[in-house]
Coordinates of C-alpha atoms and ligand atoms in Angstrom, one line a residue:
M77 CA 69.7 74.1 111.9
T78 CA 66.1 75.1 112.5
S79 CA 64.0 74.2 109.5
N80 CA 62.1 71.0 109.3
P81 CA 63.6 69.0 106.5
D82 CA 60.3 67.1 106.1
D83 CA 58.6 70.3 104.8
R84 CA 60.9 70.4 101.7
D85 CA 61.6 68.5 98.5
R86 CA 63.8 65.6 99.4
L87 CA 66.8 64.3 97.6
D88 CA 68.7 61.2 98.8
V89 CA 72.4 60.6 98.0
D90 CA 75.0 58.4 99.4
V91 CA 77.6 61.1 99.9
L92 CA 77.0 64.9 100.0
I93 CA 80.0 67.2 99.7
V94 CA 79.5 70.8 100.7
G95 CA 81.9 73.1 98.7
A96 CA 83.5 72.6 95.3
G97 CA 87.0 73.7 96.2
P98 CA 90.2 71.5 95.9
A99 CA 89.3 69.5 99.0
G100 CA 85.7 68.8 98.0
L101 CA 86.4 68.0 94.4
S102 CA 89.4 65.8 95.2
C103 CA 87.2 63.9 97.7
A104 CA 84.6 63.4 95.0
I105 CA 87.1 62.3 92.3
H106 CA 89.0 59.9 94.5
L107 CA 85.8 58.4 96.0
A108 CA 84.2 57.9 92.5
R109 CA 87.4 56.1 91.4
L110 CA 87.5 53.9 94.5
L111 CA 83.9 53.0 94.1
K112 CA 84.5 52.1 90.5
T113 CA 87.2 49.7 91.5
Q114 CA 84.7 48.1 94.0
G115 CA 82.4 47.6 91.0
K116 CA 79.9 50.3 91.9
S117 CA 78.5 52.5 89.2
P118 CA 77.4 56.2 89.8
E119 CA 73.8 54.9 89.7
E120 CA 74.5 52.5 92.6
R121 CA 76.5 55.0 94.7
S122 CA 75.6 58.6 94.3
I123 CA 78.0 61.5 95.1
A124 CA 76.7 65.1 95.0
V125 CA 78.7 68.3 95.5
I126 CA 76.8 71.5 96.3
E127 CA 78.5 74.8 95.6
K128 CA 77.3 78.3 96.7
A129 CA 78.8 80.1 93.6
A130 CA 76.8 80.2 90.4
E131 CA 79.8 78.5 88.7
V132 CA 82.6 76.4 90.3
G133 CA 85.7 78.6 90.8
Q134 CA 84.0 81.9 91.1
H135 CA 84.4 82.1 94.9
I136 CA 87.9 80.6 94.9
L137 CA 91.0 82.8 95.4
S138 CA 94.5 81.8 96.3
G139 CA 98.1 83.1 95.6
A140 CA 99.0 80.6 94.3
V141 CA 102.1 78.4 94.1
M142 CA 100.9 74.8 94.2
D143 CA 103.1 72.1 95.8
P144 CA 102.3 69.3 93.3
K145 CA 102.4 66.5 96.0
G146 CA 98.6 66.4 96.4
I147 CA 97.6 66.6 92.7
D148 CA 100.4 64.2 91.7
E149 CA 98.8 61.6 94.0
L150 CA 95.2 62.4 92.8
F151 CA 96.1 61.9 89.2
Q152 CA 99.0 59.5 89.5
G153 CA 101.5 62.1 88.2
R154 CA 99.4 62.7 85.0
W155 CA 97.6 66.0 85.9
K156 CA 99.5 68.1 83.4
E157 CA 98.9 65.5 80.6
E158 CA 95.2 65.4 81.6
G159 CA 94.9 69.2 81.1
C160 CA 95.2 70.8 84.5
P161 CA 95.5 74.5 83.8
I162 CA 98.9 75.7 85.0
E163 CA 100.5 79.2 84.6
A164 CA 104.2 78.4 85.0
P165 CA 106.7 76.2 86.8
V166 CA 108.5 78.1 89.6
K167 CA 111.8 79.3 88.1
S168 CA 113.3 81.5 90.9
D169 CA 112.7 82.3 94.5
A170 CA 113.6 85.5 96.4
V171 CA 112.6 87.0 99.7
Y172 CA 113.0 90.6 100.7
F173 CA 112.7 92.5 103.9
L174 CA 111.1 95.9 103.1
T175 CA 111.8 99.2 104.9
P176 CA 109.7 102.2 103.7
A177 CA 112.2 103.1 101.0
N178 CA 114.6 100.1 100.6
K179 CA 114.6 96.3 100.2
I180 CA 117.1 93.9 101.8
R181 CA 117.3 90.5 100.0
F182 CA 117.5 87.5 102.3
P183 CA 120.9 85.9 101.5
V184 CA 119.2 82.5 101.8
V185 CA 115.6 81.7 101.1
P186 CA 114.1 80.3 104.4
P187 CA 113.2 76.6 103.9
T188 CA 109.4 77.3 104.4
L189 CA 109.4 79.8 101.4
R190 CA 111.4 77.6 99.0
N191 CA 109.2 76.8 96.0
H192 CA 111.5 74.7 93.8
G193 CA 109.3 72.1 92.1
G194 CA 106.1 74.2 92.6
W195 CA 103.7 75.5 90.0
V196 CA 102.2 79.0 89.7
V197 CA 98.4 78.4 89.2
S198 CA 95.1 80.2 89.3
L199 CA 93.2 78.1 91.8
S200 CA 89.8 79.2 90.5
R201 CA 90.8 77.7 87.1
V202 CA 92.1 74.5 88.6
A203 CA 88.8 74.1 90.5
R204 CA 86.9 74.4 87.2
W205 CA 89.1 71.7 85.7
L206 CA 88.6 69.5 88.8
K207 CA 84.9 69.9 88.4
E208 CA 85.0 68.6 84.8
K209 CA 87.1 65.6 86.0
A210 CA 84.5 64.9 88.7
E211 CA 81.6 65.1 86.3
E212 CA 83.4 62.6 83.9
L213 CA 83.3 60.1 86.8
G214 CA 79.6 60.5 87.3
V215 CA 79.7 63.0 90.2
T216 CA 76.7 65.4 90.4
I217 CA 77.8 69.0 90.8
C218 CA 75.1 71.4 91.9
E219 CA 76.3 75.0 91.2
G220 CA 74.4 77.9 92.8
F221 CA 73.1 75.7 95.6
P222 CA 74.4 77.1 99.0
G223 CA 74.2 74.8 101.9
R224 CA 72.2 76.8 104.5
E225 CA 71.5 74.3 107.3
L226 CA 72.7 70.9 108.4
I227 CA 70.1 68.2 108.9
L228 CA 70.8 67.0 112.4
E229 CA 69.4 64.0 114.2
G230 CA 70.8 64.4 117.6
E231 CA 74.6 64.5 117.1
K232 CA 74.3 62.8 113.7
V233 CA 74.6 64.8 110.5
A234 CA 72.1 63.4 108.0
G235 CA 72.6 65.9 105.2
A236 CA 72.1 69.6 104.4
I237 CA 69.3 71.9 103.3
T238 CA 70.0 74.4 100.5
A239 CA 69.0 78.0 100.8
D240 CA 65.5 79.1 99.9
K241 CA 65.5 81.3 96.8
G242 CA 63.3 84.2 95.9
I243 CA 62.7 85.9 99.3
D244 CA 62.5 89.7 99.5
R245 CA 64.4 91.9 101.9
Q246 CA 61.5 91.7 104.4
G247 CA 61.7 87.9 104.3
R248 CA 58.5 87.5 102.2
P249 CA 58.4 85.0 99.3
K250 CA 58.5 86.6 95.8
A251 CA 56.9 85.3 92.7
S252 CA 60.2 83.5 92.0
F253 CA 60.2 81.7 95.4
A254 CA 61.8 78.2 95.4
P255 CA 62.2 76.5 98.7
G256 CA 65.6 74.9 99.4
T257 CA 66.0 71.1 99.0
A258 CA 66.6 68.8 101.9
I259 CA 69.5 66.6 100.7
H260 CA 69.8 63.5 102.9
A261 CA 73.1 61.7 102.8
K262 CA 74.8 58.8 104.6
V263 CA 77.9 60.9 104.9
T264 CA 78.2 64.7 104.6
V265 CA 81.7 66.1 104.0
L266 CA 82.2 69.7 104.9
C267 CA 84.7 71.3 102.5
E268 CA 83.5 74.9 102.7
G269 CA 87.0 76.6 103.0
S270 CA 88.0 79.2 105.4
R271 CA 85.4 80.0 108.2
G272 CA 82.7 77.9 106.5
S273 CA 79.3 78.7 107.9
L274 CA 78.0 75.1 108.3
T275 CA 81.4 74.0 109.7
K276 CA 81.3 76.9 112.2
Q277 CA 77.8 75.9 113.4
L278 CA 78.7 72.2 113.7
V279 CA 82.0 72.8 115.5
E280 CA 80.2 75.0 118.1
R281 CA 77.2 72.8 118.5
L282 CA 79.1 69.5 119.0
N283 CA 82.1 71.2 120.6
L284 CA 84.6 69.9 118.0
H285 CA 87.1 72.6 118.8
G286 CA 90.8 71.8 118.6
P287 CA 93.2 72.7 121.4
N288 CA 93.7 76.2 120.0
P289 CA 91.1 78.4 118.4
Q290 CA 91.5 79.0 114.7
I291 CA 93.6 82.2 113.9
Y292 CA 93.4 83.9 110.5
G293 CA 95.0 86.3 108.1
T294 CA 93.2 88.4 105.5
G295 CA 94.8 88.2 102.1
I296 CA 94.1 90.9 99.5
K297 CA 95.0 89.8 95.9
E298 CA 95.3 91.6 92.6
V299 CA 96.2 90.3 89.1
W300 CA 98.0 92.9 86.9
E301 CA 99.0 93.0 83.3
L302 CA 102.5 94.4 83.0
P303 CA 104.7 95.9 80.3
E304 CA 106.7 93.2 78.4
G305 CA 109.8 91.9 80.2
R306 CA 108.8 93.2 83.6
I307 CA 108.5 89.8 85.2
E308 CA 109.3 86.2 84.1
P309 CA 106.6 83.5 84.3
G310 CA 107.5 81.4 87.4
E311 CA 109.4 84.2 89.1
V312 CA 108.4 84.1 92.8
I313 CA 109.1 86.9 95.3
H314 CA 107.9 87.1 98.9
T315 CA 108.3 90.2 101.1
A316 CA 108.3 90.8 104.9
G317 CA 108.4 94.0 106.9
W318 CA 106.9 97.3 105.6
P319 CA 104.2 98.4 105.8
L320 CA 103.4 96.2 108.8
P321 CA 104.7 97.3 112.1
S322 CA 107.0 94.7 113.6
S323 CA 104.2 93.7 116.1
C324 CA 102.1 92.4 113.2
Y325 CA 102.6 89.2 111.2
G326 CA 102.1 89.1 107.5
G327 CA 103.8 89.8 104.2
G328 CA 103.4 90.0 100.4
W329 CA 103.8 87.9 97.3
I330 CA 104.6 88.5 93.7
Y331 CA 104.2 85.6 91.3
G332 CA 105.0 85.9 87.6
M333 CA 102.5 84.4 85.1
P334 CA 102.5 84.1 81.3
G335 CA 101.3 86.9 79.1
G336 CA 103.1 89.6 81.2
R337 CA 100.6 89.0 84.1
A338 CA 101.5 89.0 87.8
S339 CA 99.6 87.8 90.8
I340 CA 100.4 90.1 93.7
G341 CA 99.0 90.1 97.2
F342 CA 99.4 90.9 100.8
V343 CA 98.3 88.9 103.9
S344 CA 97.8 90.6 107.3
A345 CA 97.4 88.4 110.3
L346 CA 94.2 89.3 112.2
D347 CA 95.7 89.1 115.7
Y348 CA 96.6 92.8 115.4
R349 CA 95.8 95.1 118.3
D350 CA 94.9 98.5 116.8
P351 CA 91.3 98.7 115.7
R352 CA 92.3 101.4 113.2
F353 CA 94.3 99.0 111.2
D354 CA 93.0 98.2 107.7
P355 CA 94.3 95.1 105.9
F356 CA 93.1 96.5 102.5
E357 CA 94.9 99.7 103.1
A358 CA 98.1 97.8 104.1
M359 CA 98.0 96.1 100.7
Q360 CA 97.6 99.4 98.9
R361 CA 100.4 101.0 100.9
W362 CA 102.6 98.0 100.1
K363 CA 102.1 98.7 96.4
T364 CA 103.7 102.1 96.8
H365 CA 107.0 100.6 97.9
P366 CA 109.7 101.2 95.2
L367 CA 109.9 97.4 94.6
L368 CA 106.2 97.3 93.7
R369 CA 105.9 100.8 92.2
S370 CA 108.7 100.0 89.6
L371 CA 107.1 96.6 88.9
L372 CA 103.6 97.9 88.3
A373 CA 104.4 101.2 86.6
G374 CA 102.6 101.3 83.2
G375 CA 100.6 98.1 84.1
K376 CA 96.9 97.5 84.3
L377 CA 94.9 96.1 87.1
L378 CA 92.8 93.2 85.8
L379 CA 91.3 91.4 88.8
A380 CA 91.1 92.0 92.6
G381 CA 89.7 90.1 95.6
A382 CA 90.1 89.1 99.2
K383 CA 89.8 86.1 101.4
T384 CA 90.8 84.9 104.9
V385 CA 93.5 82.3 105.4
P386 CA 93.2 79.9 108.3
E387 CA 96.7 80.1 109.8
G388 CA 96.4 78.1 113.1
G389 CA 97.6 74.8 111.6
Y390 CA 97.8 71.6 113.6
W391 CA 96.7 72.9 117.0
S392 CA 93.6 74.6 115.5
Q393 CA 92.3 71.5 113.8
P394 CA 88.8 70.6 115.0
R395 CA 87.7 67.0 115.5
L396 CA 87.6 65.9 111.9
Y397 CA 84.8 63.3 112.1
G398 CA 81.6 62.4 113.8
D399 CA 78.3 60.5 113.2
G400 CA 77.6 61.0 109.6
F401 CA 80.2 63.7 108.8
L402 CA 83.8 64.5 108.0
I403 CA 85.5 67.9 107.7
A404 CA 88.3 68.5 105.2
G405 CA 90.5 71.3 103.6
D406 CA 90.8 74.8 105.0
G407 CA 87.8 74.4 107.2
A408 CA 89.7 71.7 109.1
S409 CA 92.8 73.8 109.3
F410 CA 94.9 71.8 106.8
L411 CA 96.7 74.9 105.5
N412 CA 100.4 75.2 106.1
A413 CA 100.6 79.0 106.9
L414 CA 104.4 79.2 107.1
R415 CA 104.7 77.8 103.6
L416 CA 101.7 79.9 102.4
K417 CA 100.4 76.6 101.0
G418 CA 97.1 74.8 101.4
I419 CA 96.2 73.3 98.0
H420 CA 98.3 70.1 98.3
T421 CA 97.1 69.5 101.9
A422 CA 93.4 70.3 100.9
I423 CA 93.6 67.8 98.1
K424 CA 95.2 65.1 100.3
S425 CA 92.6 65.7 103.1
G426 CA 89.9 65.2 100.5
M427 CA 91.5 62.0 99.3
L428 CA 91.8 60.6 102.8
A429 CA 88.2 61.5 103.5
A430 CA 87.3 59.6 100.3
E431 CA 89.2 56.5 101.5
A432 CA 87.4 56.5 104.9
I433 CA 84.0 56.9 103.2
A434 CA 84.7 54.1 100.7
Q435 CA 85.4 51.8 103.7
A436 CA 82.2 53.0 105.5
L437 CA 80.1 52.4 102.3
A438 CA 81.5 48.9 101.9
R439 CA 80.4 48.1 105.5
D440 CA 77.3 50.2 105.4
R441 CA 78.3 51.9 108.7
F442 CA 78.5 55.7 109.1
D443 CA 78.8 56.2 112.8
R444 CA 81.5 58.1 114.6
E445 CA 83.7 55.1 115.2
M446 CA 83.6 54.0 111.6
L447 CA 84.3 57.5 110.2
S448 CA 87.2 58.0 112.7
E449 CA 89.2 56.0 110.1
Y450 CA 89.7 59.3 108.4
D451 CA 91.6 60.6 111.4
R452 CA 93.7 57.4 111.6
L453 CA 94.5 57.7 107.9
Y454 CA 95.4 61.4 108.4
R455 CA 97.8 60.6 111.3
R456 CA 99.7 58.1 109.2
S457 CA 100.0 60.4 106.2
W458 CA 102.6 62.9 105.0
V459 CA 100.1 65.7 105.5
H460 CA 100.1 65.0 109.3
E461 CA 103.9 64.9 109.3
E462 CA 104.1 68.3 107.5
L463 CA 101.6 70.0 109.8
W464 CA 103.1 68.5 113.0
R465 CA 106.6 69.7 112.0
M466 CA 105.2 73.2 111.7
R467 CA 102.8 73.0 114.6
N468 CA 104.1 76.0 116.6
L469 CA 105.8 78.1 113.9
R470 CA 102.9 80.5 113.3
Q471 CA 102.3 81.0 117.0
A472 CA 106.0 81.8 117.4
F473 CA 105.3 85.1 115.6
Q474 CA 102.6 86.2 118.1
S475 CA 105.2 88.3 120.0
G476 CA 106.4 90.1 116.9
F477 CA 108.2 89.6 113.6
F478 CA 111.9 89.6 114.7
Q479 CA 111.3 87.4 117.8
G480 CA 109.2 85.1 115.6
M481 CA 111.9 84.8 112.9
A482 CA 114.5 83.9 115.6
R483 CA 112.2 81.4 117.3
A484 CA 111.0 79.9 114.0
G485 CA 114.6 79.6 112.7
L486 CA 115.7 77.8 115.9
M487 CA 112.6 75.5 115.7
M488 CA 113.4 74.6 112.1
A489 CA 117.1 74.1 112.8
L490 CA 116.5 71.9 115.8
G491 CA 113.7 69.9 114.2
G492 CA 111.0 71.1 116.5
K493 CA 113.0 70.2 119.7
I494 CA 112.3 73.7 121.2
L495 CA 108.7 74.7 121.7
A496 CA 107.8 71.1 121.2
D497 CA 104.6 71.5 123.4
R498 CA 101.6 73.4 122.2
V499 CA 102.0 77.1 122.1
P500 CA 98.5 78.5 123.0
A501 CA 96.7 81.0 120.9
R502 CA 93.7 83.3 121.5
P503 CA 90.9 84.1 119.0
D504 CA 92.0 87.0 116.8
A505 CA 89.3 89.5 117.9
E506 CA 90.5 89.2 121.5
H507 CA 93.7 90.9 120.6
M508 CA 92.0 94.1 119.5
M509 CA 92.4 96.9 122.1
K510 CA 89.9 99.6 122.9
T511 CA 90.8 103.0 121.4
S512 CA 91.1 104.5 124.9
K513 CA 94.1 102.2 125.5
L514 CA 95.9 103.2 122.3
G515 CA 98.6 105.8 122.1
A516 CA 98.5 108.6 119.5
A517 CA 100.4 106.7 116.9
P518 CA 98.5 105.7 113.8
A519 CA 98.1 102.0 112.9
A520 CA 100.4 102.0 109.9
D521 CA 103.1 104.4 109.1
G522 CA 101.7 107.8 108.3
A523 CA 98.9 110.1 107.6
S524 CA 95.6 108.7 106.3
F525 CA 95.9 107.0 103.0
R526 CA 94.5 108.3 99.7
P527 CA 94.5 106.0 96.7
D528 CA 95.6 107.5 93.4
G529 CA 93.3 105.4 91.3
V530 CA 96.1 104.0 89.1
L531 CA 98.7 102.3 91.3
T532 CA 96.5 102.2 94.3
I533 CA 92.7 101.8 94.5
D534 CA 89.9 102.2 96.9
K535 CA 87.6 99.4 98.2
L536 CA 84.8 100.0 95.8
A537 CA 87.2 99.8 92.8
S538 CA 88.4 96.5 94.3
V539 CA 84.8 95.2 94.5
Y540 CA 84.3 96.2 90.9
H541 CA 87.4 94.2 89.9
A542 CA 86.2 91.3 91.9
G543 CA 82.9 91.4 89.9
S544 CA 81.1 91.0 93.2
I545 CA 77.3 91.5 93.2
H546 CA 74.3 90.3 95.1
E547 CA 70.6 90.8 94.5
E548 CA 69.5 93.8 96.5
D549 CA 66.0 92.7 97.2
Q550 CA 66.8 89.8 99.5
P551 CA 67.6 89.5 103.2
S552 CA 71.2 90.5 103.9
H553 CA 73.4 87.5 104.3
L554 CA 75.4 89.5 106.9
V555 CA 73.4 89.1 110.1
V556 CA 74.1 91.6 112.9
S557 CA 72.3 90.5 116.0
D558 CA 72.4 93.8 117.8
L559 CA 72.7 97.0 115.7
T560 CA 72.5 99.1 118.9
I561 CA 75.9 97.9 120.0
C562 CA 77.3 99.2 116.6
A563 CA 76.0 102.7 117.1
T564 CA 76.8 103.0 120.8
R565 CA 79.4 100.7 122.5
C566 CA 81.4 99.8 119.5
R567 CA 81.5 103.4 118.3
E568 CA 82.9 104.5 121.6
E569 CA 85.1 101.5 122.5
Y570 CA 86.6 100.5 119.2
G571 CA 85.5 103.2 116.7
N572 CA 83.6 100.7 114.5
P573 CA 86.6 98.6 113.2
C574 CA 84.2 96.8 110.7
E575 CA 84.5 100.0 108.5
R576 CA 88.2 99.1 108.2
F577 CA 88.7 95.4 108.5
C578 CA 86.1 94.7 105.7
P579 CA 87.9 95.0 102.4
A580 CA 84.7 95.6 100.5
K581 CA 83.2 98.7 102.2
V582 CA 80.2 96.7 103.3
Y583 CA 79.8 98.4 106.7
E584 CA 79.3 102.1 107.1
L585 CA 78.2 103.8 110.3
V586 CA 75.9 106.6 109.0
E587 CA 76.0 109.5 111.4
A588 CA 72.9 111.7 112.1
P589 CA 74.4 115.0 113.1
E590 CA 71.1 116.4 114.3
N591 CA 70.4 113.4 116.5
P592 CA 73.5 111.3 117.4
A593 CA 71.2 108.7 118.9
A594 CA 69.9 108.0 115.4
R595 CA 73.2 107.0 114.0
K596 CA 73.0 103.5 112.4
L597 CA 75.2 100.8 110.8
H598 CA 74.4 100.5 107.1
I599 CA 75.2 97.2 105.5
N600 CA 75.9 97.2 101.8
H601 CA 75.6 93.5 101.5
S602 CA 75.8 93.6 97.7
N603 CA 79.5 94.4 97.9
C604 CA 80.5 91.4 100.0
V605 CA 83.4 89.3 98.5
H606 CA 82.9 86.5 101.0
C607 CA 86.2 86.9 102.7
K608 CA 84.6 86.2 106.2
T609 CA 86.8 88.7 108.0
C610 CA 83.8 90.3 109.7
D611 CA 82.7 87.0 111.1
I612 CA 86.1 86.6 112.7
M613 CA 87.0 90.1 113.8
D614 CA 83.9 91.7 115.2
P615 CA 84.9 92.4 118.8
Y616 CA 81.4 91.6 120.2
G617 CA 80.7 88.5 118.2
I618 CA 77.5 89.9 116.8
I619 CA 78.2 89.6 113.1
T620 CA 77.4 86.3 111.5
W621 CA 78.2 85.6 107.8
T622 CA 75.7 83.3 106.2
V623 CA 75.3 82.0 102.7
P624 CA 73.4 84.4 100.4
A625 CA 70.5 82.7 98.6
D626 CA 71.1 84.1 95.2
A627 CA 74.5 82.5 94.5
G628 CA 75.9 86.1 94.4
G629 CA 79.4 87.1 95.4
P630 CA 82.6 87.6 93.6
K631 CA 83.4 86.2 90.1
Y632 CA 87.0 85.2 90.5
L633 CA 87.8 83.3 87.3
G634 CA 91.5 83.8 86.8
M635 CA 92.3 84.3 90.5
Ligands
SF4_860 FE1 84.4 90.1 104.0 FE2 82.5 90.4 105.8 FE3 83.2 92.5 104.2 FE4 81.9 90.4 103.2 S1 81.1 91.8 104.7 S2 83.7 91.4 102.3 S3 82.7 88.7 104.4 S4 84.5 91.4 105.8

């Protein structure tokens, strides 16, 4: 929020949507249809979506079992007929508690993990399809245009500036230099997903924080091709327990897809205490359990990736509106963490934002009071009812898995009558303990982990399977404000946890044996898969994830 927008090429639109995920594209589609019913053509009312990936879908990763409630509403029940790519309807549900060598099947699937009526999908493919639907309605989709800064006029958001392209690593313009465009809009809708960089800036600047801070998990996902008959399309399995200690919240998923493929993944909550913990390693260990080992034997890893999941739910929602702006989707904490579902709520939040914007456009008013209609619509909708019912369930697990299960079970059984008031939460990084306060026990369950390269892989192999790459000769999009802290205080106090919590081996403290004072944090920004874990978990708050200018990052088509 520092550039002068008047120094740049200017583009004026009525509505600017930042982020072409399910929330942003649903907002665009629903709004375009609403405006059509008001007799407005795309020429009269312009809607633009900017997306940081070179192609829509490349930066989108999810499990995913989709609850069809949102997409049913968006397409009036005709999404399958209209060609939405789906992998399989859910055919069966099972939940296992894992010990290191055994599995115990839950006799009854907990209500939050029942998926009957759901659909296994690849969200990156669904997003590409939504993009086509939006374009058919006259929406302009600008791929490879990361929103770098908001245009602010006091507390009013007046649009966004896209990143300058063609700058070398020293910050000097190259021959290919192209300045970013200042896109001015009557309404800007932030739909950047988990830990969006513009959303973060705006929430801090205008103090839009919800009652609780956002809390996160980091999900590591892989897609495998398996020998015939190993898993049925639509077979859904969730696991709890090993390899996480009972003090940590998280678990795994296995979803059957057609063609003998399976989506597997593991989410570790980031409110863990031990700085030696490594969410990527937890996922690899999980694959060595007999349940996974027998499933994956003889199979082939096709794709890999990682992303954070905003788990805070209702109490972590920021103010959703203000002068000239709305916030929707994961960035506004619409995900239901206990159900591991956020697609239907993201779609619905985008639709509600569209309805509020249609009213604002009709009255030519875009102030905070007018746009608060979005909040009113939300509070009358099923998505509010769903998030309110689950408002304390994730926080119930903060004191450990077994206590959490008991408290969550009681809350569900009593319809939220216990723990009805807000259960507070702290930012994830505040839970991390200094190494001097740790006992001798390692973070997970044994000696240091060595991937075998077949069943288990290392972080660089995962980056390869994510297809992640950034141009080397550009400023790093990972901004560390004080590298001295990394080499001194963080080394001593936390043992540089960035080397472990980053799933892409971006951060490496390079030792200088002859001169320890010359040790330095090396940042391999090209590896980054845009999961945002570092922006959340750095214990000193000195790492800021920003959008890379080159539209680099993972290429998640099929994830
Ligand atoms: Fe994730 Fe940060 Fe590592 Fe990129 S650098 S992969 S955002 S933890």
